[in-house]
């Protein structure tokens, strides 16, 4: 329990520090700020979006503490060391630093302006913001420590099972799998974009809405095993899809896996392994002929592994597979 709270605290720390910095600067400059304040800058460096002075802190608090709360909750519930969550920690630290710098810089640009429309924001701030995010994100990466090797995720499974099939008989296995995490994150991002668009009266936050909707669209997929190999496609369409043909598969096994132990949710890359992770739980592990590994989290992975091993043993010619 103590370690869980420590992990959550480490992940939440940069968001709290950034929020405290924004709060302190806002309090120091409040008497010099126009009402409304400029909160969005156009391509030329001139303000084109505004927020009421009284709404600035609630908006800034939402921007900084909501993602911090989500990230720390994920770290708390993960049950894995921070080394297995380096991507989450680094992304959180970089995001918090970028948002904190941008909000403080905006307050500085607003200070002393008679009207928010007169506020200018030198675009070199964007370069500084990215540099700060990179530096702080790197610090978070180092703080998290080393990632565990892929083999440490779970005990090695026994020899791959087989699914008995008669001579000339074939079979197809398919399951759909969804990600509650991607649903929550996607809905949260989309709603945040809607709220910010309404509050600030600008449309740039539509990028958040689009990003949230994309996350929702990719939160469920269908996994299929047949004579052609393994394929993964979105739930709403047969394409685009990912396919691993039989000739690339050496062996298939199944075992339990934690999402963060595989690098987090979504399509993840680790040394020697790529993973499509939608949730923790039952997962299909493919050992490829190249020596690398592919993992997809899906229910009834044992049946999928057994069928794949049988089809691989027969070979693509015997199964009638075509490229």
PDB file of C-alpha atoms in Angstrom, residues 25-304:
ATOM      1  CA  UNK A  25       2.140  33.863 -10.424  1.00  0.00           C
ATOM      2  CA  UNK A  26      -1.590  34.546 -10.824  1.00  0.00           C
ATOM      3  CA  UNK A  27      -1.800  35.846  -7.237  1.00  0.00           C
ATOM      4  CA  UNK A  28       1.267  38.060  -7.756  1.00  0.00           C
ATOM      5  CA  UNK A  29      -0.010  39.550 -11.049  1.00  0.00           C
ATOM      6  CA  UNK A  30      -3.757  39.632 -10.439  1.00  0.00           C
ATOM      7  CA  UNK A  31      -3.976  43.416 -10.032  1.00  0.00           C
ATOM      8  CA  UNK A  32      -2.167  43.928 -13.355  1.00  0.00           C
ATOM      9  CA  UNK A  33      -4.223  41.500 -15.428  1.00  0.00           C
ATOM     10  CA  UNK A  34      -6.986  42.609 -17.824  1.00  0.00           C
ATOM     11  CA  UNK A  35     -10.456  41.087 -17.648  1.00  0.00           C
ATOM     12  CA  UNK A  36     -10.835  38.960 -19.713  1.00  0.00           C
ATOM     13  CA  UNK A  37      -7.304  37.647 -20.135  1.00  0.00           C
ATOM     14  CA  UNK A  38      -5.809  36.404 -23.393  1.00  0.00           C
ATOM     15  CA  UNK A  39      -5.569  32.616 -23.257  1.00  0.00           C
ATOM     16  CA  UNK A  40      -5.045  31.675 -26.884  1.00  0.00           C
ATOM     17  CA  UNK A  41      -2.472  33.008 -29.300  1.00  0.00           C
ATOM     18  CA  UNK A  42      -2.844  32.982 -33.072  1.00  0.00           C
ATOM     19  CA  UNK A  43      -0.135  32.064 -35.616  1.00  0.00           C
ATOM     20  CA  UNK A  44       1.142  35.661 -35.687  1.00  0.00           C
ATOM     21  CA  UNK A  45       1.675  35.849 -31.948  1.00  0.00           C
ATOM     22  CA  UNK A  46      -1.419  37.994 -31.261  1.00  0.00           C
ATOM     23  CA  UNK A  47      -4.192  37.016 -28.881  1.00  0.00           C
ATOM     24  CA  UNK A  48      -7.301  35.589 -30.536  1.00  0.00           C
ATOM     25  CA  UNK A  49      -8.973  33.774 -27.641  1.00  0.00           C
ATOM     26  CA  UNK A  50      -9.981  35.028 -24.201  1.00  0.00           C
ATOM     27  CA  UNK A  51     -11.120  33.791 -20.806  1.00  0.00           C
ATOM     28  CA  UNK A  52     -12.745  35.723 -17.980  1.00  0.00           C
ATOM     29  CA  UNK A  53     -10.342  36.572 -15.170  1.00  0.00           C
ATOM     30  CA  UNK A  54     -12.497  34.677 -12.689  1.00  0.00           C
ATOM     31  CA  UNK A  55     -12.530  31.576 -14.888  1.00  0.00           C
ATOM     32  CA  UNK A  56      -8.783  31.458 -15.523  1.00  0.00           C
ATOM     33  CA  UNK A  57      -7.828  29.564 -12.374  1.00  0.00           C
ATOM     34  CA  UNK A  58     -10.605  26.937 -12.706  1.00  0.00           C
ATOM     35  CA  UNK A  59      -9.542  26.320 -16.314  1.00  0.00           C
ATOM     36  CA  UNK A  60      -5.840  26.126 -15.369  1.00  0.00           C
ATOM     37  CA  UNK A  61      -6.657  23.818 -12.458  1.00  0.00           C
ATOM     38  CA  UNK A  62      -8.598  21.487 -14.752  1.00  0.00           C
ATOM     39  CA  UNK A  63      -5.825  21.458 -17.335  1.00  0.00           C
ATOM     40  CA  UNK A  64      -3.165  20.585 -14.770  1.00  0.00           C
ATOM     41  CA  UNK A  65      -4.835  18.527 -12.059  1.00  0.00           C
ATOM     42  CA  UNK A  66      -7.219  16.377 -14.117  1.00  0.00           C
ATOM     43  CA  UNK A  67      -4.476  14.644 -16.162  1.00  0.00           C
ATOM     44  CA  UNK A  68      -2.367  14.450 -12.995  1.00  0.00           C
ATOM     45  CA  UNK A  69      -5.214  12.733 -11.182  1.00  0.00           C
ATOM     46  CA  UNK A  70      -5.729  10.231 -14.002  1.00  0.00           C
ATOM     47  CA  UNK A  71      -2.015   9.440 -14.314  1.00  0.00           C
ATOM     48  CA  UNK A  72      -1.532   9.017 -10.563  1.00  0.00           C
ATOM     49  CA  UNK A  73      -4.614   6.773 -10.324  1.00  0.00           C
ATOM     50  CA  UNK A  74      -3.192   4.551 -13.076  1.00  0.00           C
ATOM     51  CA  UNK A  75       0.152   4.382 -11.267  1.00  0.00           C
ATOM     52  CA  UNK A  76      -1.559   3.579  -7.950  1.00  0.00           C
ATOM     53  CA  UNK A  77      -3.618   0.733  -9.403  1.00  0.00           C
ATOM     54  CA  UNK A  78      -0.857  -0.702 -11.582  1.00  0.00           C
ATOM     55  CA  UNK A  79       0.829  -2.898  -8.991  1.00  0.00           C
ATOM     56  CA  UNK A  80       4.107  -2.581 -10.920  1.00  0.00           C
ATOM     57  CA  UNK A  81       7.277  -0.659 -10.159  1.00  0.00           C
ATOM     58  CA  UNK A  82       7.843   2.744 -11.752  1.00  0.00           C
ATOM     59  CA  UNK A  83      10.496   1.177 -13.979  1.00  0.00           C
ATOM     60  CA  UNK A  84       7.678  -0.578 -15.865  1.00  0.00           C
ATOM     61  CA  UNK A  85       5.881   2.775 -16.215  1.00  0.00           C
ATOM     62  CA  UNK A  86       8.689   4.933 -17.589  1.00  0.00           C
ATOM     63  CA  UNK A  87       6.628   6.118 -20.558  1.00  0.00           C
ATOM     64  CA  UNK A  88       3.771   7.204 -18.289  1.00  0.00           C
ATOM     65  CA  UNK A  89       6.110   9.006 -15.888  1.00  0.00           C
ATOM     66  CA  UNK A  90       8.102  10.756 -18.631  1.00  0.00           C
ATOM     67  CA  UNK A  91       4.960  11.815 -20.521  1.00  0.00           C
ATOM     68  CA  UNK A  92       3.396  13.127 -17.321  1.00  0.00           C
ATOM     69  CA  UNK A  93       6.446  15.128 -16.326  1.00  0.00           C
ATOM     70  CA  UNK A  94       6.840  16.587 -19.821  1.00  0.00           C
ATOM     71  CA  UNK A  95       3.144  17.462 -20.115  1.00  0.00           C
ATOM     72  CA  UNK A  96       3.013  19.126 -16.713  1.00  0.00           C
ATOM     73  CA  UNK A  97       6.140  21.165 -17.450  1.00  0.00           C
ATOM     74  CA  UNK A  98       4.846  22.327 -20.838  1.00  0.00           C
ATOM     75  CA  UNK A  99       1.415  23.309 -19.516  1.00  0.00           C
ATOM     76  CA  UNK A 100       2.908  25.021 -16.476  1.00  0.00           C
ATOM     77  CA  UNK A 101       5.371  27.043 -18.544  1.00  0.00           C
ATOM     78  CA  UNK A 102       2.739  28.045 -21.118  1.00  0.00           C
ATOM     79  CA  UNK A 103       0.251  29.214 -18.486  1.00  0.00           C
ATOM     80  CA  UNK A 104       2.859  31.186 -16.534  1.00  0.00           C
ATOM     81  CA  UNK A 105       4.168  32.752 -19.757  1.00  0.00           C
ATOM     82  CA  UNK A 106       0.630  33.727 -20.761  1.00  0.00           C
ATOM     83  CA  UNK A 107       0.078  35.418 -17.417  1.00  0.00           C
ATOM     84  CA  UNK A 108       3.330  37.333 -17.877  1.00  0.00           C
ATOM     85  CA  UNK A 109       2.272  38.431 -21.357  1.00  0.00           C
ATOM     86  CA  UNK A 110      -1.096  39.657 -20.034  1.00  0.00           C
ATOM     87  CA  UNK A 111       0.414  41.608 -17.134  1.00  0.00           C
ATOM     88  CA  UNK A 112       0.118  45.352 -17.647  1.00  0.00           C
ATOM     89  CA  UNK A 113      -2.026  45.161 -20.803  1.00  0.00           C
ATOM     90  CA  UNK A 114      -4.976  47.572 -20.899  1.00  0.00           C
ATOM     91  CA  UNK A 115      -7.001  45.128 -22.990  1.00  0.00           C
ATOM     92  CA  UNK A 116      -6.513  41.443 -23.678  1.00  0.00           C
ATOM     93  CA  UNK A 117      -6.749  42.046 -27.428  1.00  0.00           C
ATOM     94  CA  UNK A 118      -3.481  44.001 -27.218  1.00  0.00           C
ATOM     95  CA  UNK A 119      -1.539  41.075 -25.748  1.00  0.00           C
ATOM     96  CA  UNK A 120       1.336  39.756 -27.822  1.00  0.00           C
ATOM     97  CA  UNK A 121       3.083  36.460 -27.169  1.00  0.00           C
ATOM     98  CA  UNK A 122       6.520  35.996 -28.773  1.00  0.00           C
ATOM     99  CA  UNK A 123       6.558  32.653 -30.538  1.00  0.00           C
ATOM    100  CA  UNK A 124      10.001  31.806 -29.129  1.00  0.00           C
ATOM    101  CA  UNK A 125       8.067  30.837 -26.011  1.00  0.00           C
ATOM    102  CA  UNK A 126       6.934  27.728 -27.915  1.00  0.00           C
ATOM    103  CA  UNK A 127      10.528  26.606 -28.420  1.00  0.00           C
ATOM    104  CA  UNK A 128      11.311  27.214 -24.764  1.00  0.00           C
ATOM    105  CA  UNK A 129       8.161  25.317 -23.775  1.00  0.00           C
ATOM    106  CA  UNK A 130       9.195  22.293 -25.830  1.00  0.00           C
ATOM    107  CA  UNK A 131      12.726  22.422 -24.422  1.00  0.00           C
ATOM    108  CA  UNK A 132      11.403  22.569 -20.856  1.00  0.00           C
ATOM    109  CA  UNK A 133       9.024  19.677 -21.558  1.00  0.00           C
ATOM    110  CA  UNK A 134      11.879  17.608 -23.003  1.00  0.00           C
ATOM    111  CA  UNK A 135      14.198  18.298 -20.088  1.00  0.00           C
ATOM    112  CA  UNK A 136      11.620  17.621 -17.375  1.00  0.00           C
ATOM    113  CA  UNK A 137      10.265  14.580 -19.255  1.00  0.00           C
ATOM    114  CA  UNK A 138      13.801  13.174 -19.432  1.00  0.00           C
ATOM    115  CA  UNK A 139      14.164  13.731 -15.699  1.00  0.00           C
ATOM    116  CA  UNK A 140      10.950  11.778 -15.165  1.00  0.00           C
ATOM    117  CA  UNK A 141      12.282   8.971 -17.368  1.00  0.00           C
ATOM    118  CA  UNK A 142      15.458   8.756 -15.309  1.00  0.00           C
ATOM    119  CA  UNK A 143      13.557   8.999 -12.028  1.00  0.00           C
ATOM    120  CA  UNK A 144      11.381   6.033 -12.963  1.00  0.00           C
ATOM    121  CA  UNK A 145      14.447   3.814 -13.326  1.00  0.00           C
ATOM    122  CA  UNK A 146      15.092   0.935 -15.684  1.00  0.00           C
ATOM    123  CA  UNK A 147      12.293  -0.906 -17.424  1.00  0.00           C
ATOM    124  CA  UNK A 148      11.960  -4.594 -16.776  1.00  0.00           C
ATOM    125  CA  UNK A 149      12.952  -6.917 -19.583  1.00  0.00           C
ATOM    126  CA  UNK A 150       9.998  -8.391 -21.492  1.00  0.00           C
ATOM    127  CA  UNK A 151      10.613 -11.850 -20.037  1.00  0.00           C
ATOM    128  CA  UNK A 152       9.984 -10.459 -16.535  1.00  0.00           C
ATOM    129  CA  UNK A 153       6.376  -9.603 -17.335  1.00  0.00           C
ATOM    130  CA  UNK A 154       5.250 -13.121 -16.582  1.00  0.00           C
ATOM    131  CA  UNK A 155       6.681 -16.572 -16.145  1.00  0.00           C
ATOM    132  CA  UNK A 156       7.519 -18.279 -19.384  1.00  0.00           C
ATOM    133  CA  UNK A 157       4.620 -20.414 -20.531  1.00  0.00           C
ATOM    134  CA  UNK A 158       4.914 -24.109 -21.204  1.00  0.00           C
ATOM    135  CA  UNK A 159       5.184 -25.450 -24.740  1.00  0.00           C
ATOM    136  CA  UNK A 160       2.415 -24.058 -26.905  1.00  0.00           C
ATOM    137  CA  UNK A 161      -0.853 -26.020 -26.823  1.00  0.00           C
ATOM    138  CA  UNK A 162      -2.488 -27.543 -29.914  1.00  0.00           C
ATOM    139  CA  UNK A 163      -6.134 -27.607 -31.047  1.00  0.00           C
ATOM    140  CA  UNK A 164      -7.003 -31.045 -32.481  1.00  0.00           C
ATOM    141  CA  UNK A 165      -8.232 -30.765 -36.075  1.00  0.00           C
ATOM    142  CA  UNK A 166      -8.960 -33.575 -38.516  1.00  0.00           C
ATOM    143  CA  UNK A 167      -7.054 -33.866 -41.788  1.00  0.00           C
ATOM    144  CA  UNK A 168      -8.321 -31.143 -44.123  1.00  0.00           C
ATOM    145  CA  UNK A 169     -10.380 -29.519 -41.359  1.00  0.00           C
ATOM    146  CA  UNK A 170      -9.867 -25.856 -40.554  1.00  0.00           C
ATOM    147  CA  UNK A 171     -11.254 -23.424 -38.006  1.00  0.00           C
ATOM    148  CA  UNK A 172     -11.624 -19.727 -37.321  1.00  0.00           C
ATOM    149  CA  UNK A 173     -11.401 -18.052 -33.911  1.00  0.00           C
ATOM    150  CA  UNK A 174     -12.460 -14.445 -33.313  1.00  0.00           C
ATOM    151  CA  UNK A 175     -13.073 -12.235 -30.302  1.00  0.00           C
ATOM    152  CA  UNK A 176     -13.657  -8.547 -29.741  1.00  0.00           C
ATOM    153  CA  UNK A 177     -11.864  -6.753 -26.913  1.00  0.00           C
ATOM    154  CA  UNK A 178     -12.405  -3.283 -25.502  1.00  0.00           C
ATOM    155  CA  UNK A 179     -10.437  -0.893 -23.328  1.00  0.00           C
ATOM    156  CA  UNK A 180     -12.260   0.857 -20.468  1.00  0.00           C
ATOM    157  CA  UNK A 181      -9.156   3.024 -19.962  1.00  0.00           C
ATOM    158  CA  UNK A 182      -9.197   4.330 -23.541  1.00  0.00           C
ATOM    159  CA  UNK A 183     -12.951   4.946 -23.275  1.00  0.00           C
ATOM    160  CA  UNK A 184     -12.528   7.007 -20.099  1.00  0.00           C
ATOM    161  CA  UNK A 185      -9.483   8.882 -21.405  1.00  0.00           C
ATOM    162  CA  UNK A 186     -11.098   9.525 -24.799  1.00  0.00           C
ATOM    163  CA  UNK A 187     -14.351  10.742 -23.275  1.00  0.00           C
ATOM    164  CA  UNK A 188     -12.461  12.904 -20.780  1.00  0.00           C
ATOM    165  CA  UNK A 189     -10.304  14.526 -23.461  1.00  0.00           C
ATOM    166  CA  UNK A 190     -13.315  15.165 -25.702  1.00  0.00           C
ATOM    167  CA  UNK A 191     -15.349  16.677 -22.860  1.00  0.00           C
ATOM    168  CA  UNK A 192     -12.401  18.823 -21.795  1.00  0.00           C
ATOM    169  CA  UNK A 193     -12.126  20.112 -25.357  1.00  0.00           C
ATOM    170  CA  UNK A 194     -15.838  20.940 -25.418  1.00  0.00           C
ATOM    171  CA  UNK A 195     -15.622  22.714 -22.053  1.00  0.00           C
ATOM    172  CA  UNK A 196     -12.573  24.762 -23.035  1.00  0.00           C
ATOM    173  CA  UNK A 197     -14.137  25.714 -26.362  1.00  0.00           C
ATOM    174  CA  UNK A 198     -17.218  27.032 -24.564  1.00  0.00           C
ATOM    175  CA  UNK A 199     -15.271  28.818 -21.832  1.00  0.00           C
ATOM    176  CA  UNK A 200     -12.616  30.436 -24.004  1.00  0.00           C
ATOM    177  CA  UNK A 201     -14.860  31.034 -27.022  1.00  0.00           C
ATOM    178  CA  UNK A 202     -12.278  29.709 -29.508  1.00  0.00           C
ATOM    179  CA  UNK A 203     -12.194  26.654 -31.737  1.00  0.00           C
ATOM    180  CA  UNK A 204      -8.548  25.588 -31.396  1.00  0.00           C
ATOM    181  CA  UNK A 205      -9.531  23.207 -28.602  1.00  0.00           C
ATOM    182  CA  UNK A 206     -11.375  21.180 -31.265  1.00  0.00           C
ATOM    183  CA  UNK A 207      -8.094  19.258 -31.565  1.00  0.00           C
ATOM    184  CA  UNK A 208      -8.813  17.849 -28.113  1.00  0.00           C
ATOM    185  CA  UNK A 209     -12.292  16.835 -29.238  1.00  0.00           C
ATOM    186  CA  UNK A 210     -10.921  15.098 -32.328  1.00  0.00           C
ATOM    187  CA  UNK A 211      -8.225  13.358 -30.283  1.00  0.00           C
ATOM    188  CA  UNK A 212     -10.812  12.156 -27.773  1.00  0.00           C
ATOM    189  CA  UNK A 213     -13.072  10.801 -30.510  1.00  0.00           C
ATOM    190  CA  UNK A 214     -10.131   8.964 -32.115  1.00  0.00           C
ATOM    191  CA  UNK A 215      -9.327   7.386 -28.753  1.00  0.00           C
ATOM    192  CA  UNK A 216     -12.958   6.272 -28.425  1.00  0.00           C
ATOM    193  CA  UNK A 217     -12.966   4.836 -31.951  1.00  0.00           C
ATOM    194  CA  UNK A 218      -9.821   2.791 -31.243  1.00  0.00           C
ATOM    195  CA  UNK A 219     -10.960   1.608 -27.816  1.00  0.00           C
ATOM    196  CA  UNK A 220     -12.336  -1.671 -29.197  1.00  0.00           C
ATOM    197  CA  UNK A 221     -10.984  -4.047 -31.845  1.00  0.00           C
ATOM    198  CA  UNK A 222     -11.574  -7.537 -33.203  1.00  0.00           C
ATOM    199  CA  UNK A 223      -8.864 -10.215 -33.047  1.00  0.00           C
ATOM    200  CA  UNK A 224      -9.115 -13.100 -35.529  1.00  0.00           C
ATOM    201  CA  UNK A 225      -7.126 -16.302 -36.034  1.00  0.00           C
ATOM    202  CA  UNK A 226      -7.622 -18.225 -39.275  1.00  0.00           C
ATOM    203  CA  UNK A 227      -5.639 -20.025 -41.988  1.00  0.00           C
ATOM    204  CA  UNK A 228      -3.922 -16.758 -42.909  1.00  0.00           C
ATOM    205  CA  UNK A 229      -2.587 -16.102 -39.397  1.00  0.00           C
ATOM    206  CA  UNK A 230      -3.492 -13.441 -36.821  1.00  0.00           C
ATOM    207  CA  UNK A 231      -5.288 -10.216 -37.718  1.00  0.00           C
ATOM    208  CA  UNK A 232      -6.441  -7.277 -35.597  1.00  0.00           C
ATOM    209  CA  UNK A 233      -8.914  -4.715 -36.955  1.00  0.00           C
ATOM    210  CA  UNK A 234     -11.068  -1.889 -35.542  1.00  0.00           C
ATOM    211  CA  UNK A 235     -14.491  -2.987 -34.335  1.00  0.00           C
ATOM    212  CA  UNK A 236     -16.306  -0.778 -36.850  1.00  0.00           C
ATOM    213  CA  UNK A 237     -14.481  -1.769 -40.068  1.00  0.00           C
ATOM    214  CA  UNK A 238     -12.370  -4.614 -41.515  1.00  0.00           C
ATOM    215  CA  UNK A 239      -9.606  -2.136 -42.422  1.00  0.00           C
ATOM    216  CA  UNK A 240      -7.159  -0.764 -41.520  1.00  0.00           C
ATOM    217  CA  UNK A 241      -5.912  -3.948 -39.912  1.00  0.00           C
ATOM    218  CA  UNK A 242      -2.717  -5.496 -38.590  1.00  0.00           C
ATOM    219  CA  UNK A 243      -1.874  -8.978 -39.842  1.00  0.00           C
ATOM    220  CA  UNK A 244       0.843 -11.450 -38.879  1.00  0.00           C
ATOM    221  CA  UNK A 245       0.909 -14.336 -41.386  1.00  0.00           C
ATOM    222  CA  UNK A 246       1.489 -17.933 -40.296  1.00  0.00           C
ATOM    223  CA  UNK A 247       4.963 -18.080 -41.831  1.00  0.00           C
ATOM    224  CA  UNK A 248       6.147 -15.348 -39.450  1.00  0.00           C
ATOM    225  CA  UNK A 249       4.931 -17.185 -36.325  1.00  0.00           C
ATOM    226  CA  UNK A 250       7.133 -19.716 -34.518  1.00  0.00           C
ATOM    227  CA  UNK A 251       4.870 -20.431 -31.543  1.00  0.00           C
ATOM    228  CA  UNK A 252       1.872 -19.030 -29.669  1.00  0.00           C
ATOM    229  CA  UNK A 253       1.180 -19.133 -25.931  1.00  0.00           C
ATOM    230  CA  UNK A 254      -1.180 -17.394 -23.544  1.00  0.00           C
ATOM    231  CA  UNK A 255      -0.834 -15.992 -20.055  1.00  0.00           C
ATOM    232  CA  UNK A 256      -1.973 -13.157 -17.812  1.00  0.00           C
ATOM    233  CA  UNK A 257      -0.390  -9.755 -18.375  1.00  0.00           C
ATOM    234  CA  UNK A 258      -0.611  -6.287 -16.848  1.00  0.00           C
ATOM    235  CA  UNK A 259      -1.128  -3.357 -19.205  1.00  0.00           C
ATOM    236  CA  UNK A 260       1.626  -1.291 -17.615  1.00  0.00           C
ATOM    237  CA  UNK A 261       3.925  -4.276 -17.582  1.00  0.00           C
ATOM    238  CA  UNK A 262       3.576  -4.267 -21.367  1.00  0.00           C
ATOM    239  CA  UNK A 263       4.350  -0.563 -21.552  1.00  0.00           C
ATOM    240  CA  UNK A 264       0.859   0.935 -21.180  1.00  0.00           C
ATOM    241  CA  UNK A 265      -2.328   1.064 -23.219  1.00  0.00           C
ATOM    242  CA  UNK A 266      -2.411   1.230 -27.008  1.00  0.00           C
ATOM    243  CA  UNK A 267       0.275   0.049 -29.427  1.00  0.00           C
ATOM    244  CA  UNK A 268       3.490  -0.253 -27.432  1.00  0.00           C
ATOM    245  CA  UNK A 269       7.078  -0.897 -28.442  1.00  0.00           C
ATOM    246  CA  UNK A 270       9.706  -2.388 -26.145  1.00  0.00           C
ATOM    247  CA  UNK A 271      13.098  -3.989 -26.880  1.00  0.00           C
ATOM    248  CA  UNK A 272      12.316  -7.269 -28.616  1.00  0.00           C
ATOM    249  CA  UNK A 273       8.561  -6.922 -28.302  1.00  0.00           C
ATOM    250  CA  UNK A 274       5.582  -5.034 -29.701  1.00  0.00           C
ATOM    251  CA  UNK A 275       2.168  -5.120 -28.036  1.00  0.00           C
ATOM    252  CA  UNK A 276      -1.410  -4.084 -28.671  1.00  0.00           C
ATOM    253  CA  UNK A 277      -2.717  -3.494 -25.165  1.00  0.00           C
ATOM    254  CA  UNK A 278      -6.361  -2.666 -24.475  1.00  0.00           C
ATOM    255  CA  UNK A 279      -6.560  -3.916 -20.893  1.00  0.00           C
ATOM    256  CA  UNK A 280      -4.882  -6.122 -18.315  1.00  0.00           C
ATOM    257  CA  UNK A 281      -5.717  -9.811 -18.179  1.00  0.00           C
ATOM    258  CA  UNK A 282      -5.612 -12.713 -20.625  1.00  0.00           C
ATOM    259  CA  UNK A 283      -3.128 -12.122 -23.447  1.00  0.00           C
ATOM    260  CA  UNK A 284      -1.912 -13.913 -26.568  1.00  0.00           C
ATOM    261  CA  UNK A 285       1.894 -14.056 -26.923  1.00  0.00           C
ATOM    262  CA  UNK A 286       3.406 -14.812 -30.323  1.00  0.00           C
ATOM    263  CA  UNK A 287       7.066 -15.782 -30.651  1.00  0.00           C
ATOM    264  CA  UNK A 288       8.055 -14.779 -34.174  1.00  0.00           C
ATOM    265  CA  UNK A 289      10.611 -16.474 -36.388  1.00  0.00           C
ATOM    266  CA  UNK A 290      12.794 -13.366 -36.039  1.00  0.00           C
ATOM    267  CA  UNK A 291      13.082 -14.017 -32.291  1.00  0.00           C
ATOM    268  CA  UNK A 292      10.909 -11.044 -31.419  1.00  0.00           C
ATOM    269  CA  UNK A 293       7.538 -11.182 -29.695  1.00  0.00           C
ATOM    270  CA  UNK A 294       4.080  -9.776 -30.433  1.00  0.00           C
ATOM    271  CA  UNK A 295       1.397  -9.547 -27.746  1.00  0.00           C
ATOM    272  CA  UNK A 296      -2.303  -8.700 -27.904  1.00  0.00           C
ATOM    273  CA  UNK A 297      -4.580  -8.696 -24.855  1.00  0.00           C
ATOM    274  CA  UNK A 298      -7.776 -10.620 -25.572  1.00  0.00           C
ATOM    275  CA  UNK A 299     -10.138 -13.039 -23.813  1.00  0.00           C
ATOM    276  CA  UNK A 300      -9.850 -16.791 -24.472  1.00  0.00           C
ATOM    277  CA  UNK A 301      -6.265 -16.328 -25.629  1.00  0.00           C
ATOM    278  CA  UNK A 302      -5.527 -20.008 -24.854  1.00  0.00           C
ATOM    279  CA  UNK A 303      -7.864 -21.183 -27.616  1.00  0.00           C
ATOM    280  CA  UNK A 304      -6.378 -18.679 -30.050  1.00  0.00           C
TER     281      UNK A 304
END
